[in-house]
């Protein structure tokens, strides 16, 4: 049973290793995918409370940014044509910017999100590496313990048989 557990730990270790390598190799595709999805979310932004619009508002509120590359990205959306900038773009709380660009944050959100992700990547990689090494060490320890116990059982049976026949 312990050997099966050790095999599963080793398998999880290998999956983590592959995921890390794939994430590193395809990091540019991940950035491009995030950017295109964020642009789509802006294009179809509305007040009905769908999850994309809520995500856009949360990002813009917490990072004090507006649009993908800058606030002008909103001008291509239906929301801007009908209402103007969303409240999440405001520089100050409780404003109604409508179409006044002076009341909104000018910096885009994409660069801010990528900066945060890249700055935290070292910490995430370090923790992941530490956990992976611990898992691998634990799996090896379990394998060694199982092998020692097998050897001990064989030794015990051998001694019993020798005592009986000698």
PDB file of C-alpha atoms in Angstrom:
ATOM      1  CA  UNK A   1       0.000   0.000   0.000  1.00  0.00           C
ATOM      2  CA  UNK A   2       2.840   2.382   0.793  1.00  0.00           C
ATOM      3  CA  UNK A   3       4.454   1.584  -2.539  1.00  0.00           C
ATOM      4  CA  UNK A   4       1.245   2.562  -4.344  1.00  0.00           C
ATOM      5  CA  UNK A   5       1.189   5.837  -2.407  1.00  0.00           C
ATOM      6  CA  UNK A   6       4.812   6.482  -3.359  1.00  0.00           C
ATOM      7  CA  UNK A   7       3.980   5.815  -7.006  1.00  0.00           C
ATOM      8  CA  UNK A   8       1.135   8.343  -6.862  1.00  0.00           C
ATOM      9  CA  UNK A   9       3.452  10.923  -5.271  1.00  0.00           C
ATOM     10  CA  UNK A  10       5.964  10.361  -8.048  1.00  0.00           C
ATOM     11  CA  UNK A  11       3.227  10.676 -10.668  1.00  0.00           C
ATOM     12  CA  UNK A  12       2.021  13.967  -9.141  1.00  0.00           C
ATOM     13  CA  UNK A  13       5.618  15.205  -9.088  1.00  0.00           C
ATOM     14  CA  UNK A  14       5.978  14.444 -12.806  1.00  0.00           C
ATOM     15  CA  UNK A  15       2.674  16.176 -13.634  1.00  0.00           C
ATOM     16  CA  UNK A  16       3.798  19.278 -11.722  1.00  0.00           C
ATOM     17  CA  UNK A  17       7.110  19.240 -13.548  1.00  0.00           C
ATOM     18  CA  UNK A  18       5.419  18.963 -16.955  1.00  0.00           C
ATOM     19  CA  UNK A  19       2.947  21.736 -16.058  1.00  0.00           C
ATOM     20  CA  UNK A  20       5.800  24.042 -15.061  1.00  0.00           C
ATOM     21  CA  UNK A  21       7.692  23.376 -18.283  1.00  0.00           C
ATOM     22  CA  UNK A  22       4.569  23.862 -20.425  1.00  0.00           C
ATOM     23  CA  UNK A  23       3.739  27.100 -18.580  1.00  0.00           C
ATOM     24  CA  UNK A  24       7.243  28.408 -19.181  1.00  0.00           C
ATOM     25  CA  UNK A  25       7.344  27.405 -22.849  1.00  0.00           C
ATOM     26  CA  UNK A  26       3.884  28.793 -23.650  1.00  0.00           C
ATOM     27  CA  UNK A  27       4.030  31.919 -21.471  1.00  0.00           C
ATOM     28  CA  UNK A  28       3.735  34.233 -24.481  1.00  0.00           C
ATOM     29  CA  UNK A  29       0.642  32.403 -25.722  1.00  0.00           C
ATOM     30  CA  UNK A  30      -0.861  32.730 -22.244  1.00  0.00           C
ATOM     31  CA  UNK A  31      -0.248  36.501 -22.328  1.00  0.00           C
ATOM     32  CA  UNK A  32      -1.786  36.806 -25.785  1.00  0.00           C
ATOM     33  CA  UNK A  33      -4.782  34.748 -24.731  1.00  0.00           C
ATOM     34  CA  UNK A  34      -5.318  36.909 -21.652  1.00  0.00           C
ATOM     35  CA  UNK A  35      -5.076  40.066 -23.739  1.00  0.00           C
ATOM     36  CA  UNK A  36      -7.547  38.889 -26.385  1.00  0.00           C
ATOM     37  CA  UNK A  37     -10.016  37.674 -23.747  1.00  0.00           C
ATOM     38  CA  UNK A  38      -9.758  40.980 -21.894  1.00  0.00           C
ATOM     39  CA  UNK A  39     -10.372  42.872 -25.156  1.00  0.00           C
ATOM     40  CA  UNK A  40     -13.427  40.687 -25.790  1.00  0.00           C
ATOM     41  CA  UNK A  41     -14.698  41.347 -22.269  1.00  0.00           C
ATOM     42  CA  UNK A  42     -14.437  45.103 -22.900  1.00  0.00           C
ATOM     43  CA  UNK A  43     -16.198  44.814 -26.222  1.00  0.00           C
ATOM     44  CA  UNK A  44     -19.173  42.955 -24.706  1.00  0.00           C
ATOM     45  CA  UNK A  45     -19.153  44.775 -21.357  1.00  0.00           C
ATOM     46  CA  UNK A  46     -22.599  45.423 -19.869  1.00  0.00           C
ATOM     47  CA  UNK A  47     -24.389  46.174 -16.638  1.00  0.00           C
ATOM     48  CA  UNK A  48     -26.367  42.917 -16.478  1.00  0.00           C
ATOM     49  CA  UNK A  49     -23.768  41.439 -14.162  1.00  0.00           C
ATOM     50  CA  UNK A  50     -22.236  38.725 -16.310  1.00  0.00           C
ATOM     51  CA  UNK A  51     -18.985  37.280 -15.006  1.00  0.00           C
ATOM     52  CA  UNK A  52     -16.778  38.954 -17.643  1.00  0.00           C
ATOM     53  CA  UNK A  53     -18.070  42.424 -16.856  1.00  0.00           C
ATOM     54  CA  UNK A  54     -17.649  41.796 -13.131  1.00  0.00           C
ATOM     55  CA  UNK A  55     -14.064  40.641 -13.736  1.00  0.00           C
ATOM     56  CA  UNK A  56     -13.303  43.785 -15.755  1.00  0.00           C
ATOM     57  CA  UNK A  57     -14.746  45.980 -12.990  1.00  0.00           C
ATOM     58  CA  UNK A  58     -12.806  44.153 -10.297  1.00  0.00           C
ATOM     59  CA  UNK A  59      -9.508  44.458 -12.191  1.00  0.00           C
ATOM     60  CA  UNK A  60     -10.036  48.143 -13.013  1.00  0.00           C
ATOM     61  CA  UNK A  61     -11.091  49.000  -9.448  1.00  0.00           C
ATOM     62  CA  UNK A  62      -8.281  47.161  -7.707  1.00  0.00           C
ATOM     63  CA  UNK A  63      -5.463  48.163 -10.070  1.00  0.00           C
ATOM     64  CA  UNK A  64      -6.704  51.717 -10.773  1.00  0.00           C
ATOM     65  CA  UNK A  65      -6.525  51.261 -14.516  1.00  0.00           C
ATOM     66  CA  UNK A  66      -8.870  51.573 -17.478  1.00  0.00           C
ATOM     67  CA  UNK A  67      -9.050  49.545 -20.688  1.00  0.00           C
ATOM     68  CA  UNK A  68      -6.567  47.049 -22.049  1.00  0.00           C
ATOM     69  CA  UNK A  69      -3.700  49.279 -23.214  1.00  0.00           C
ATOM     70  CA  UNK A  70      -5.274  52.582 -22.076  1.00  0.00           C
ATOM     71  CA  UNK A  71      -8.633  54.283 -21.504  1.00  0.00           C
ATOM     72  CA  UNK A  72      -9.172  54.828 -25.258  1.00  0.00           C
ATOM     73  CA  UNK A  73      -9.922  51.100 -25.670  1.00  0.00           C
ATOM     74  CA  UNK A  74     -13.394  51.779 -24.282  1.00  0.00           C
ATOM     75  CA  UNK A  75     -14.256  54.020 -27.233  1.00  0.00           C
ATOM     76  CA  UNK A  76     -14.615  50.914 -29.443  1.00  0.00           C
ATOM     77  CA  UNK A  77     -17.264  49.348 -27.196  1.00  0.00           C
ATOM     78  CA  UNK A  78     -21.053  49.570 -27.399  1.00  0.00           C
ATOM     79  CA  UNK A  79     -21.132  50.441 -23.696  1.00  0.00           C
ATOM     80  CA  UNK A  80     -19.084  53.580 -24.288  1.00  0.00           C
ATOM     81  CA  UNK A  81     -21.285  54.607 -27.223  1.00  0.00           C
ATOM     82  CA  UNK A  82     -24.437  54.300 -25.086  1.00  0.00           C
ATOM     83  CA  UNK A  83     -23.249  55.337 -21.604  1.00  0.00           C
ATOM     84  CA  UNK A  84     -19.562  56.255 -21.577  1.00  0.00           C
ATOM     85  CA  UNK A  85     -16.786  54.946 -19.343  1.00  0.00           C
ATOM     86  CA  UNK A  86     -17.779  52.505 -16.594  1.00  0.00           C
ATOM     87  CA  UNK A  87     -17.526  53.652 -12.973  1.00  0.00           C
ATOM     88  CA  UNK A  88     -14.664  51.205 -12.410  1.00  0.00           C
ATOM     89  CA  UNK A  89     -12.460  53.470 -14.552  1.00  0.00           C
ATOM     90  CA  UNK A  90     -12.910  56.458 -12.215  1.00  0.00           C
ATOM     91  CA  UNK A  91      -9.898  58.073 -10.586  1.00  0.00           C
ATOM     92  CA  UNK A  92     -11.963  58.900  -7.515  1.00  0.00           C
ATOM     93  CA  UNK A  93     -14.741  56.989  -5.794  1.00  0.00           C
ATOM     94  CA  UNK A  94     -18.382  57.633  -6.689  1.00  0.00           C
ATOM     95  CA  UNK A  95     -17.911  59.529  -9.903  1.00  0.00           C
ATOM     96  CA  UNK A  96     -19.947  59.391 -13.085  1.00  0.00           C
ATOM     97  CA  UNK A  97     -17.346  59.961 -15.781  1.00  0.00           C
ATOM     98  CA  UNK A  98     -19.716  59.403 -18.712  1.00  0.00           C
ATOM     99  CA  UNK A  99     -17.389  60.420 -21.569  1.00  0.00           C
ATOM    100  CA  UNK A 100     -15.050  62.755 -19.674  1.00  0.00           C
ATOM    101  CA  UNK A 101     -11.545  61.278 -20.073  1.00  0.00           C
ATOM    102  CA  UNK A 102     -10.162  63.571 -17.350  1.00  0.00           C
ATOM    103  CA  UNK A 103     -12.090  61.673 -14.655  1.00  0.00           C
ATOM    104  CA  UNK A 104     -10.780  58.213 -15.545  1.00  0.00           C
ATOM    105  CA  UNK A 105      -7.483  56.383 -15.081  1.00  0.00           C
ATOM    106  CA  UNK A 106      -5.434  56.606 -18.248  1.00  0.00           C
ATOM    107  CA  UNK A 107      -3.129  53.619 -17.791  1.00  0.00           C
ATOM    108  CA  UNK A 108      -4.240  50.275 -19.254  1.00  0.00           C
ATOM    109  CA  UNK A 109      -4.799  47.150 -17.187  1.00  0.00           C
ATOM    110  CA  UNK A 110      -2.933  44.607 -19.303  1.00  0.00           C
ATOM    111  CA  UNK A 111       0.524  45.945 -18.448  1.00  0.00           C
ATOM    112  CA  UNK A 112      -0.369  46.176 -14.752  1.00  0.00           C
ATOM    113  CA  UNK A 113      -1.684  42.609 -14.611  1.00  0.00           C
ATOM    114  CA  UNK A 114       1.376  41.248 -16.451  1.00  0.00           C
ATOM    115  CA  UNK A 115       3.708  43.176 -14.131  1.00  0.00           C
ATOM    116  CA  UNK A 116       2.046  41.655 -11.077  1.00  0.00           C
ATOM    117  CA  UNK A 117       2.130  38.142 -12.541  1.00  0.00           C
ATOM    118  CA  UNK A 118       5.798  38.415 -13.540  1.00  0.00           C
ATOM    119  CA  UNK A 119       6.835  39.882 -10.187  1.00  0.00           C
ATOM    120  CA  UNK A 120       5.156  37.037  -8.273  1.00  0.00           C
ATOM    121  CA  UNK A 121       6.325  34.289 -10.643  1.00  0.00           C
ATOM    122  CA  UNK A 122       9.616  33.795  -8.788  1.00  0.00           C
ATOM    123  CA  UNK A 123       7.819  33.229  -5.488  1.00  0.00           C
ATOM    124  CA  UNK A 124       5.344  30.795  -7.064  1.00  0.00           C
ATOM    125  CA  UNK A 125       8.151  28.917  -8.843  1.00  0.00           C
ATOM    126  CA  UNK A 126      10.203  28.692  -5.643  1.00  0.00           C
ATOM    127  CA  UNK A 127       7.314  27.357  -3.571  1.00  0.00           C
ATOM    128  CA  UNK A 128       6.345  24.908  -6.311  1.00  0.00           C
ATOM    129  CA  UNK A 129       9.916  23.670  -6.587  1.00  0.00           C
ATOM    130  CA  UNK A 130      10.120  23.208  -2.811  1.00  0.00           C
ATOM    131  CA  UNK A 131       6.859  21.249  -2.688  1.00  0.00           C
ATOM    132  CA  UNK A 132       7.930  19.109  -5.645  1.00  0.00           C
ATOM    133  CA  UNK A 133      11.281  18.289  -4.023  1.00  0.00           C
ATOM    134  CA  UNK A 134       9.534  17.408  -0.750  1.00  0.00           C
ATOM    135  CA  UNK A 135       7.132  15.103  -2.613  1.00  0.00           C
ATOM    136  CA  UNK A 136       9.992  13.398  -4.435  1.00  0.00           C
ATOM    137  CA  UNK A 137      11.974  12.960  -1.207  1.00  0.00           C
ATOM    138  CA  UNK A 138       8.909  11.561   0.569  1.00  0.00           C
ATOM    139  CA  UNK A 139       8.274   9.100  -2.267  1.00  0.00           C
ATOM    140  CA  UNK A 140      11.892   7.918  -2.142  1.00  0.00           C
ATOM    141  CA  UNK A 141      11.748   7.577   1.654  1.00  0.00           C
ATOM    142  CA  UNK A 142       8.614   5.470   1.405  1.00  0.00           C
ATOM    143  CA  UNK A 143      10.219   3.223  -1.218  1.00  0.00           C
ATOM    144  CA  UNK A 144      13.346   2.766   0.943  1.00  0.00           C
ATOM    145  CA  UNK A 145      11.212   2.014   4.022  1.00  0.00           C
ATOM    146  CA  UNK A 146       9.183  -0.578   2.116  1.00  0.00           C
ATOM    147  CA  UNK A 147      12.334  -2.235   0.764  1.00  0.00           C
ATOM    148  CA  UNK A 148      13.917  -2.300   4.266  1.00  0.00           C
ATOM    149  CA  UNK A 149      10.818  -3.911   5.735  1.00  0.00           C
ATOM    150  CA  UNK A 150      10.769  -6.533   3.003  1.00  0.00           C
ATOM    151  CA  UNK A 151      14.422  -7.275   3.690  1.00  0.00           C
ATOM    152  CA  UNK A 152      13.764  -7.461   7.433  1.00  0.00           C
ATOM    153  CA  UNK A 153      10.890  -9.918   6.947  1.00  0.00           C
ATOM    154  CA  UNK A 154      13.024 -12.098   4.679  1.00  0.00           C
ATOM    155  CA  UNK A 155      15.846 -12.023   7.239  1.00  0.00           C
ATOM    156  CA  UNK A 156      13.461 -12.975  10.024  1.00  0.00           C
ATOM    157  CA  UNK A 157      12.055 -15.932   8.085  1.00  0.00           C
ATOM    158  CA  UNK A 158      15.550 -17.062   7.166  1.00  0.00           C
ATOM    159  CA  UNK A 159      16.656 -16.957  10.802  1.00  0.00           C
ATOM    160  CA  UNK A 160      13.569 -18.876  11.909  1.00  0.00           C
ATOM    161  CA  UNK A 161      14.159 -21.539   9.277  1.00  0.00           C
ATOM    162  CA  UNK A 162      17.858 -21.811  10.171  1.00  0.00           C
ATOM    163  CA  UNK A 163      17.062 -22.170  13.879  1.00  0.00           C
ATOM    164  CA  UNK A 164      14.490 -24.832  13.162  1.00  0.00           C
ATOM    165  CA  UNK A 165      16.727 -26.999  10.996  1.00  0.00           C
ATOM    166  CA  UNK A 166      20.048 -26.447  12.721  1.00  0.00           C
TER     167      UNK A 166
END
